[in-house]
Amino acid sequence: MTTWRLSDLRFLLGLLLPALTLWSVLDDPAHAAVGAAVIWGVIALGEATVPWFRRSPPSAGPQPALAWILRAFVPLEILLLVAGGAAAAHADLPTILGLAFAVGFVAGAQGITFAHELGHSRHRGDRALGWVLMGCVMYGHFMVEHYRGHHVRAATHDDPASARPGESLWRFLPRTLAGSWMHAWKLESEFLHLRRKSWMRSPLLWCTVANVAVLTGLAAAGWWGVLLFWVLQSAFAIWLLETVNYIEHYGLQRGTDADGRPEPFGTQHAWNADTLLSNSVLANLQRHSDHHVHAWKPYPELQALPGPQLPTGYAGCILLAALPPVWFGLMHRRRPAPAGG
């Protein structure tokens, strides 16, 4: 029987944030954004200034029971979306914007992160839950592009989700948004052709149809506040995802061999951080090198490997990346020399 260590209980913070946000949306929707902003600020400031927050406990090996934190998050996010939509139905524009920020913060920071982890699971049910979470932010193609595209091409010029040296976040965003979407549909088409399956068997197609149906239904019913809330929370969640993508491989390039093929992915091809609060809330996502080297390894088992280190945790780096001169000044001195090839 698997037992949890005391230090593993930190991952329960992954359920505390959506629960607190749900309570805030239900209790005082007009000020829900304040709570989300305070939490973000506390994590970012704490990891940048408090030495105790700069290291996470090491992995103690397999902890399969911790997968239930990811699974339990799914109904919490659905409840949060329903509560946010209900509050937005008769709210004014500032309240709708605040609700979208609060809910999108949870859906992007945690929902997409947990969908990513569930999608790497060997269990079909977990992967289905990943599709549900990505459908909640209208970004289902991530479930194709990330596993079949990004993990193959990460830290190469061909990967739309890998930021190039000197590329600002604001130049990166249109390139990754368009490139990831187009490549996902191309990969899905090739996959279905290879397996001799019809598009009717494609979860990407059905996730897209479901999203279009929800948008159409809300518009047809005249629920414009709910429609605006859902679109804006999705947009903010997607921005968080793609900003994290920008951070994770910024300026790192794999070398090529004599045939032009990229070298194997190594610890030097992803930025890492081992800060306590972000790793606890984001299922060890910041141990990113180990995740790429061992893509099927469950999040509690990820190790803090040597390699390029971020100046602080993701919560702070997202804010830094939004300011290109500050970001470049911090990162270029940390970036390892490019590989030959």
CSV table of C-alpha atoms in Angstrom, one decimal:
chain,number,residue,atom,x,y,z
A,1,MET,CA,0.0,0.0,0.0
A,2,THR,CA,1.3,3.4,-1.0
A,3,THR,CA,1.7,6.0,1.8
A,4,TRP,CA,2.1,9.7,1.3
A,5,ARG,CA,5.1,11.5,2.9
A,6,LEU,CA,4.3,14.6,4.8
A,7,SER,CA,6.2,16.6,2.1
A,8,ASP,CA,3.9,15.1,-0.6
A,9,LEU,CA,0.9,16.9,1.1
A,10,ARG,CA,2.2,20.1,-0.6
A,11,PHE,CA,0.6,18.9,-3.8
A,12,LEU,CA,-2.8,19.4,-2.2
A,13,LEU,CA,-2.3,23.1,-2.8
A,14,GLY,CA,-3.3,22.1,-6.4
A,15,LEU,CA,-6.9,21.7,-5.1
A,16,LEU,CA,-6.8,24.6,-2.6
A,17,LEU,CA,-6.4,27.2,-5.3
A,18,PRO,CA,-9.5,26.2,-7.4
A,19,ALA,CA,-11.5,25.7,-4.2
A,20,LEU,CA,-10.7,29.2,-2.9
A,21,THR,CA,-11.4,30.7,-6.3
A,22,LEU,CA,-14.8,28.9,-6.4
A,23,TRP,CA,-15.6,30.2,-3.0
A,24,SER,CA,-14.7,33.8,-4.1
A,25,VAL,CA,-16.8,33.6,-7.3
A,26,LEU,CA,-19.8,32.4,-5.4
A,27,ASP,CA,-19.4,34.8,-2.4
A,28,ASP,CA,-18.4,38.0,-4.1
A,29,PRO,CA,-18.0,37.8,-7.9
A,30,ALA,CA,-17.3,41.5,-8.3
A,31,HIS,CA,-14.0,41.0,-6.4
A,32,ALA,CA,-13.0,37.5,-7.4
A,33,ALA,CA,-10.1,38.9,-9.5
A,34,VAL,CA,-8.5,40.5,-6.4
A,35,GLY,CA,-8.0,37.1,-4.7
A,36,ALA,CA,-6.5,35.6,-7.8
A,37,ALA,CA,-4.1,38.6,-8.2
A,38,VAL,CA,-3.1,38.4,-4.5
A,39,ILE,CA,-2.3,34.7,-4.8
A,40,TRP,CA,-0.3,35.2,-7.9
A,41,GLY,CA,1.6,38.1,-6.3
A,42,VAL,CA,2.3,36.2,-3.1
A,43,ILE,CA,3.7,33.2,-4.9
A,44,ALA,CA,5.9,35.3,-7.2
A,45,LEU,CA,7.2,37.6,-4.5
A,46,GLY,CA,7.7,34.7,-2.0
A,47,GLU,CA,9.7,32.6,-4.5
A,48,ALA,CA,11.9,35.6,-5.4
A,49,THR,CA,12.7,36.8,-1.9
A,50,VAL,CA,12.2,33.9,0.7
A,51,PRO,CA,15.1,31.4,0.6
A,52,TRP,CA,13.0,28.6,2.1
A,53,PHE,CA,10.7,28.7,-1.0
A,54,ARG,CA,13.6,28.2,-3.5
A,55,ARG,CA,13.9,24.5,-3.2
A,56,SER,CA,11.3,21.7,-3.4
A,57,PRO,CA,11.6,18.3,-1.5
A,58,PRO,CA,13.3,15.6,-3.6
A,59,SER,CA,11.2,12.8,-5.2
A,60,ALA,CA,10.8,9.7,-3.1
A,61,GLY,CA,9.8,7.5,-6.0
A,62,PRO,CA,6.4,6.2,-7.2
A,63,GLN,CA,3.4,7.8,-5.5
A,64,PRO,CA,0.4,6.6,-7.7
A,65,ALA,CA,-2.1,7.9,-5.1
A,66,LEU,CA,-1.1,11.5,-6.0
A,67,ALA,CA,-2.7,11.1,-9.5
A,68,TRP,CA,-6.0,11.5,-7.7
A,69,ILE,CA,-5.2,15.1,-7.1
A,70,LEU,CA,-5.2,15.7,-10.9
A,71,ARG,CA,-8.4,13.7,-11.3
A,72,ALA,CA,-10.2,15.5,-8.5
A,73,PHE,CA,-9.3,18.8,-10.0
A,74,VAL,CA,-11.4,18.2,-13.1
A,75,PRO,CA,-14.9,18.5,-11.5
A,76,LEU,CA,-13.6,21.5,-9.5
A,77,GLU,CA,-12.7,23.3,-12.7
A,78,ILE,CA,-16.1,22.4,-14.2
A,79,LEU,CA,-17.9,23.8,-11.1
A,80,LEU,CA,-15.7,26.9,-11.3
A,81,LEU,CA,-16.7,27.5,-14.9
A,82,VAL,CA,-20.4,27.0,-14.2
A,83,ALA,CA,-20.2,29.3,-11.2
A,84,GLY,CA,-18.3,31.9,-13.2
A,85,GLY,CA,-20.8,31.7,-16.1
A,86,ALA,CA,-23.8,32.0,-13.8
A,87,ALA,CA,-22.3,35.1,-12.1
A,88,ALA,CA,-21.4,36.6,-15.5
A,89,ALA,CA,-24.9,36.1,-16.9
A,90,HIS,CA,-26.2,39.3,-15.3
A,91,ALA,CA,-23.0,41.1,-14.4
A,92,ASP,CA,-21.6,44.3,-15.7
A,93,LEU,CA,-18.5,44.4,-17.9
A,94,PRO,CA,-15.9,45.0,-15.1
A,95,THR,CA,-17.2,42.1,-13.1
A,96,ILE,CA,-17.1,39.8,-16.2
A,97,LEU,CA,-13.5,40.9,-16.8
A,98,GLY,CA,-12.6,40.1,-13.2
A,99,LEU,CA,-14.4,36.7,-13.3
A,100,ALA,CA,-12.6,35.8,-16.6
A,101,PHE,CA,-9.2,36.7,-14.9
A,102,ALA,CA,-9.9,34.7,-11.8
A,103,VAL,CA,-11.2,31.6,-13.5
A,104,GLY,CA,-8.8,31.9,-16.4
A,105,PHE,CA,-5.9,32.0,-13.9
A,106,VAL,CA,-6.9,28.7,-12.4
A,107,ALA,CA,-7.8,27.1,-15.8
A,108,GLY,CA,-4.6,28.2,-17.4
A,109,ALA,CA,-2.1,27.9,-14.5
A,110,GLN,CA,-3.5,24.6,-13.2
A,111,GLY,CA,-6.1,23.3,-15.6
A,112,ILE,CA,-3.8,23.2,-18.6
A,113,THR,CA,-0.9,22.0,-16.5
A,114,PHE,CA,-3.0,19.1,-15.1
A,115,ALA,CA,-4.4,18.3,-18.5
A,116,HIS,CA,-0.8,18.1,-19.7
A,117,GLU,CA,0.1,15.7,-17.0
A,118,LEU,CA,-3.1,13.6,-17.5
A,119,GLY,CA,-2.3,13.4,-21.2
A,120,HIS,CA,1.0,11.9,-20.4
A,121,SER,CA,-0.7,9.1,-18.4
A,122,ARG,CA,-0.7,5.5,-19.6
A,123,HIS,CA,-4.4,5.3,-18.6
A,124,ARG,CA,-7.0,6.1,-21.2
A,125,GLY,CA,-9.4,7.6,-18.7
A,126,ASP,CA,-6.8,10.1,-17.5
A,127,ARG,CA,-6.1,11.1,-21.1
A,128,ALA,CA,-9.9,11.6,-21.6
A,129,LEU,CA,-9.9,13.9,-18.6
A,130,GLY,CA,-7.0,15.9,-20.2
A,131,TRP,CA,-9.2,16.4,-23.2
A,132,VAL,CA,-12.0,17.7,-21.0
A,133,LEU,CA,-9.8,20.2,-19.3
A,134,MET,CA,-8.4,21.5,-22.7
A,135,GLY,CA,-11.9,21.7,-24.1
A,136,CYS,CA,-12.8,24.0,-21.1
A,137,VAL,CA,-10.4,26.6,-22.6
A,138,MET,CA,-11.1,25.8,-26.3
A,139,TYR,CA,-7.5,24.6,-26.9
A,140,GLY,CA,-8.1,20.9,-27.7
A,141,HIS,CA,-5.4,20.8,-30.4
A,142,PHE,CA,-2.8,21.0,-27.6
A,143,MET,CA,-3.6,17.3,-26.8
A,144,VAL,CA,-2.3,16.4,-30.3
A,145,GLU,CA,0.5,19.0,-30.9
A,146,HIS,CA,2.2,18.7,-27.5
A,147,TYR,CA,2.7,14.9,-27.4
A,148,ARG,CA,3.3,14.2,-31.1
A,149,GLY,CA,4.8,17.5,-32.1
A,150,HIS,CA,6.5,19.4,-29.2
A,151,HIS,CA,8.1,16.5,-27.5
A,152,VAL,CA,9.6,15.5,-30.8
A,153,ARG,CA,10.8,18.9,-31.9
A,154,ALA,CA,11.4,20.8,-28.6
A,155,ALA,CA,14.4,23.2,-28.6
A,156,THR,CA,14.6,23.1,-32.4
A,157,HIS,CA,13.9,25.8,-35.0
A,158,ASP,CA,10.9,23.7,-36.3
A,159,ASP,CA,9.0,23.7,-33.0
A,160,PRO,CA,6.5,26.6,-32.8
A,161,ALA,CA,6.4,26.2,-29.0
A,162,SER,CA,10.2,26.8,-28.5
A,163,ALA,CA,11.2,30.5,-28.4
A,164,ARG,CA,14.2,31.5,-30.3
A,165,PRO,CA,17.1,33.6,-29.0
A,166,GLY,CA,16.2,37.3,-28.9
A,167,GLU,CA,12.5,36.6,-29.7
A,168,SER,CA,10.2,38.5,-27.4
A,169,LEU,CA,7.1,37.0,-25.9
A,170,TRP,CA,4.9,39.2,-28.0
A,171,ARG,CA,6.6,38.1,-31.3
A,172,PHE,CA,6.5,34.5,-30.1
A,173,LEU,CA,2.8,34.4,-29.3
A,174,PRO,CA,1.4,34.8,-32.9
A,175,ARG,CA,4.0,32.3,-34.2
A,176,THR,CA,3.2,29.6,-31.7
A,177,LEU,CA,-0.6,30.1,-31.8
A,178,ALA,CA,-0.8,29.7,-35.5
A,179,GLY,CA,2.0,27.1,-35.9
A,180,SER,CA,0.8,24.8,-33.1
A,181,TRP,CA,-2.8,24.9,-34.4
A,182,MET,CA,-1.9,24.1,-38.0
A,183,HIS,CA,0.6,21.4,-37.1
A,184,ALA,CA,-1.8,19.7,-34.7
A,185,TRP,CA,-4.4,19.2,-37.5
A,186,LYS,CA,-1.7,18.0,-39.9
A,187,LEU,CA,-0.5,15.5,-37.3
A,188,GLU,CA,-4.0,14.3,-36.6
A,189,SER,CA,-4.7,13.9,-40.4
A,190,GLU,CA,-1.5,11.8,-40.8
A,191,PHE,CA,-2.3,9.7,-37.7
A,192,LEU,CA,-5.8,8.9,-38.9
A,193,HIS,CA,-4.5,8.0,-42.4
A,194,LEU,CA,-1.8,5.8,-41.0
A,195,ARG,CA,-4.3,4.0,-38.7
A,196,ARG,CA,-6.9,3.8,-41.5
A,197,LYS,CA,-9.5,5.6,-39.3
A,198,SER,CA,-12.1,8.2,-40.3
A,199,TRP,CA,-12.3,11.7,-38.9
A,200,MET,CA,-15.3,10.5,-37.0
A,201,ARG,CA,-12.8,8.8,-34.6
A,202,SER,CA,-10.9,11.9,-34.0
A,203,PRO,CA,-11.1,13.4,-30.4
A,204,LEU,CA,-9.7,16.6,-31.9
A,205,LEU,CA,-12.6,17.0,-34.3
A,206,TRP,CA,-15.2,16.2,-31.6
A,207,CYS,CA,-13.6,18.6,-29.1
A,208,THR,CA,-13.7,21.3,-31.7
A,209,VAL,CA,-17.3,20.6,-32.6
A,210,ALA,CA,-18.2,20.7,-28.9
A,211,ASN,CA,-16.5,24.1,-28.5
A,212,VAL,CA,-18.3,25.5,-31.6
A,213,ALA,CA,-21.6,24.2,-30.3
A,214,VAL,CA,-21.2,25.9,-27.0
A,215,LEU,CA,-20.3,29.2,-28.6
A,216,THR,CA,-23.2,28.9,-31.0
A,217,GLY,CA,-25.6,27.9,-28.3
A,218,LEU,CA,-24.7,30.8,-26.0
A,219,ALA,CA,-25.0,33.3,-28.9
A,220,ALA,CA,-28.3,31.9,-30.0
A,221,ALA,CA,-29.7,32.1,-26.5
A,222,GLY,CA,-28.5,35.7,-26.2
A,223,TRP,CA,-26.3,34.9,-23.1
A,224,TRP,CA,-23.7,37.5,-24.2
A,225,GLY,CA,-22.3,37.9,-20.7
A,226,VAL,CA,-21.7,34.2,-20.4
A,227,LEU,CA,-20.2,34.0,-23.9
A,228,LEU,CA,-17.8,36.9,-23.2
A,229,PHE,CA,-16.8,35.3,-19.9
A,230,TRP,CA,-16.0,31.9,-21.5
A,231,VAL,CA,-14.1,33.4,-24.4
A,232,LEU,CA,-12.0,35.7,-22.1
A,233,GLN,CA,-11.2,33.1,-19.5
A,234,SER,CA,-10.1,30.8,-22.3
A,235,ALA,CA,-8.0,33.5,-23.9
A,236,PHE,CA,-6.3,34.3,-20.6
A,237,ALA,CA,-5.7,30.6,-19.8
A,238,ILE,CA,-4.1,30.2,-23.3
A,239,TRP,CA,-1.9,33.2,-22.7
A,240,LEU,CA,-0.6,31.7,-19.5
A,241,LEU,CA,0.1,28.4,-21.3
A,242,GLU,CA,2.0,29.9,-24.2
A,243,THR,CA,3.9,32.2,-21.9
A,244,VAL,CA,5.0,29.2,-19.9
A,245,ASN,CA,6.0,27.5,-23.2
A,246,TYR,CA,8.0,30.6,-24.0
A,247,ILE,CA,9.8,30.4,-20.7
A,248,GLU,CA,10.5,26.6,-20.8
A,249,HIS,CA,12.8,26.5,-23.8
A,250,TYR,CA,13.7,30.2,-24.5
A,251,GLY,CA,16.8,30.5,-26.6
A,252,LEU,CA,17.9,26.9,-26.2
A,253,GLN,CA,18.7,25.0,-29.3
A,254,ARG,CA,19.6,21.3,-29.9
A,255,GLY,CA,22.6,20.8,-32.1
A,256,THR,CA,22.4,18.7,-35.4
A,257,ASP,CA,24.4,15.8,-36.6
A,258,ALA,CA,25.9,15.4,-40.1
A,259,ASP,CA,22.6,14.4,-41.5
A,260,GLY,CA,20.8,17.4,-40.1
A,261,ARG,CA,18.9,15.5,-37.5
A,262,PRO,CA,18.6,17.1,-34.0
A,263,GLU,CA,20.7,15.7,-31.2
A,264,PRO,CA,18.9,13.8,-28.5
A,265,PHE,CA,17.1,16.0,-26.0
A,266,GLY,CA,19.3,16.6,-22.9
A,267,THR,CA,19.1,18.4,-19.6
A,268,GLN,CA,20.6,21.5,-21.3
A,269,HIS,CA,17.6,22.0,-23.6
A,270,ALA,CA,15.0,23.2,-21.0
A,271,TRP,CA,14.9,25.8,-18.4
A,272,ASN,CA,14.3,24.6,-14.9
A,273,ALA,CA,13.3,26.0,-11.5
A,274,ASP,CA,12.7,24.1,-8.3
A,275,THR,CA,10.8,26.7,-6.3
A,276,LEU,CA,8.5,25.2,-3.7
A,277,LEU,CA,5.2,27.0,-4.2
A,278,SER,CA,5.1,26.8,-8.0
A,279,ASN,CA,6.1,23.2,-8.1
A,280,SER,CA,3.5,22.3,-5.5
A,281,VAL,CA,0.7,24.1,-7.3
A,282,LEU,CA,1.9,23.1,-10.8
A,283,ALA,CA,2.6,19.4,-10.3
A,284,ASN,CA,6.4,19.8,-10.6
A,285,LEU,CA,6.2,21.3,-14.1
A,286,GLN,CA,9.3,23.3,-13.4
A,287,ARG,CA,11.4,20.2,-13.3
A,288,HIS,CA,11.1,20.4,-17.0
A,289,SER,CA,14.3,18.8,-18.2
A,290,ASP,CA,13.4,15.5,-16.5
A,291,HIS,CA,9.9,15.7,-17.9
A,292,HIS,CA,11.3,15.9,-21.5
A,293,VAL,CA,14.0,13.2,-20.9
A,294,HIS,CA,11.4,10.9,-19.3
A,295,ALA,CA,8.1,12.0,-20.8
A,296,TRP,CA,6.1,9.1,-19.2
A,297,LYS,CA,7.4,9.8,-15.6
A,298,PRO,CA,4.6,10.8,-13.3
A,299,TYR,CA,4.9,14.3,-11.8
A,300,PRO,CA,5.7,13.1,-8.2
A,301,GLU,CA,8.8,11.3,-9.5
A,302,LEU,CA,10.4,14.1,-11.4
A,303,GLN,CA,13.8,15.1,-10.3
A,304,ALA,CA,15.6,18.5,-10.2
A,305,LEU,CA,18.2,17.9,-12.8
A,306,PRO,CA,21.3,20.1,-13.5
A,307,GLY,CA,20.9,22.5,-16.5
A,308,PRO,CA,19.9,26.0,-17.2
A,309,GLN,CA,18.1,27.6,-14.3
A,310,LEU,CA,15.5,30.3,-14.3
A,311,PRO,CA,15.9,33.4,-12.2
A,312,THR,CA,12.8,32.5,-10.2
A,313,GLY,CA,9.7,30.3,-10.4
A,314,TYR,CA,7.1,30.4,-13.2
A,315,ALA,CA,4.8,32.8,-11.3
A,316,GLY,CA,7.5,35.5,-11.4
A,317,CYS,CA,9.0,34.5,-14.8
A,318,ILE,CA,5.6,35.0,-16.5
A,319,LEU,CA,5.6,38.6,-15.3
A,320,LEU,CA,9.3,39.1,-16.3
A,321,ALA,CA,8.7,37.6,-19.8
A,322,ALA,CA,6.0,40.2,-20.4
A,323,LEU,CA,8.8,42.9,-20.2
A,324,PRO,CA,11.2,41.9,-23.0
A,325,PRO,CA,14.2,44.2,-22.0
A,326,VAL,CA,14.0,42.9,-18.4
A,327,TRP,CA,13.6,39.3,-19.6
A,328,PHE,CA,16.5,39.5,-22.0
A,329,GLY,CA,18.8,41.1,-19.4
A,330,LEU,CA,18.2,38.3,-17.0
A,331,MET,CA,18.2,35.4,-19.4
A,332,HIS,CA,21.0,36.1,-21.8
A,333,ARG,CA,23.6,36.0,-19.1
A,334,ARG,CA,22.2,32.6,-18.0
A,335,ARG,CA,21.8,31.0,-21.4
A,336,PRO,CA,24.4,28.3,-22.1
A,337,ALA,CA,26.6,28.6,-25.2
A,338,PRO,CA,24.7,27.2,-28.2
A,339,ALA,CA,25.5,23.7,-29.4
A,340,GLY,CA,27.4,23.3,-32.6
A,341,GLY,CA,25.9,21.7,-35.6
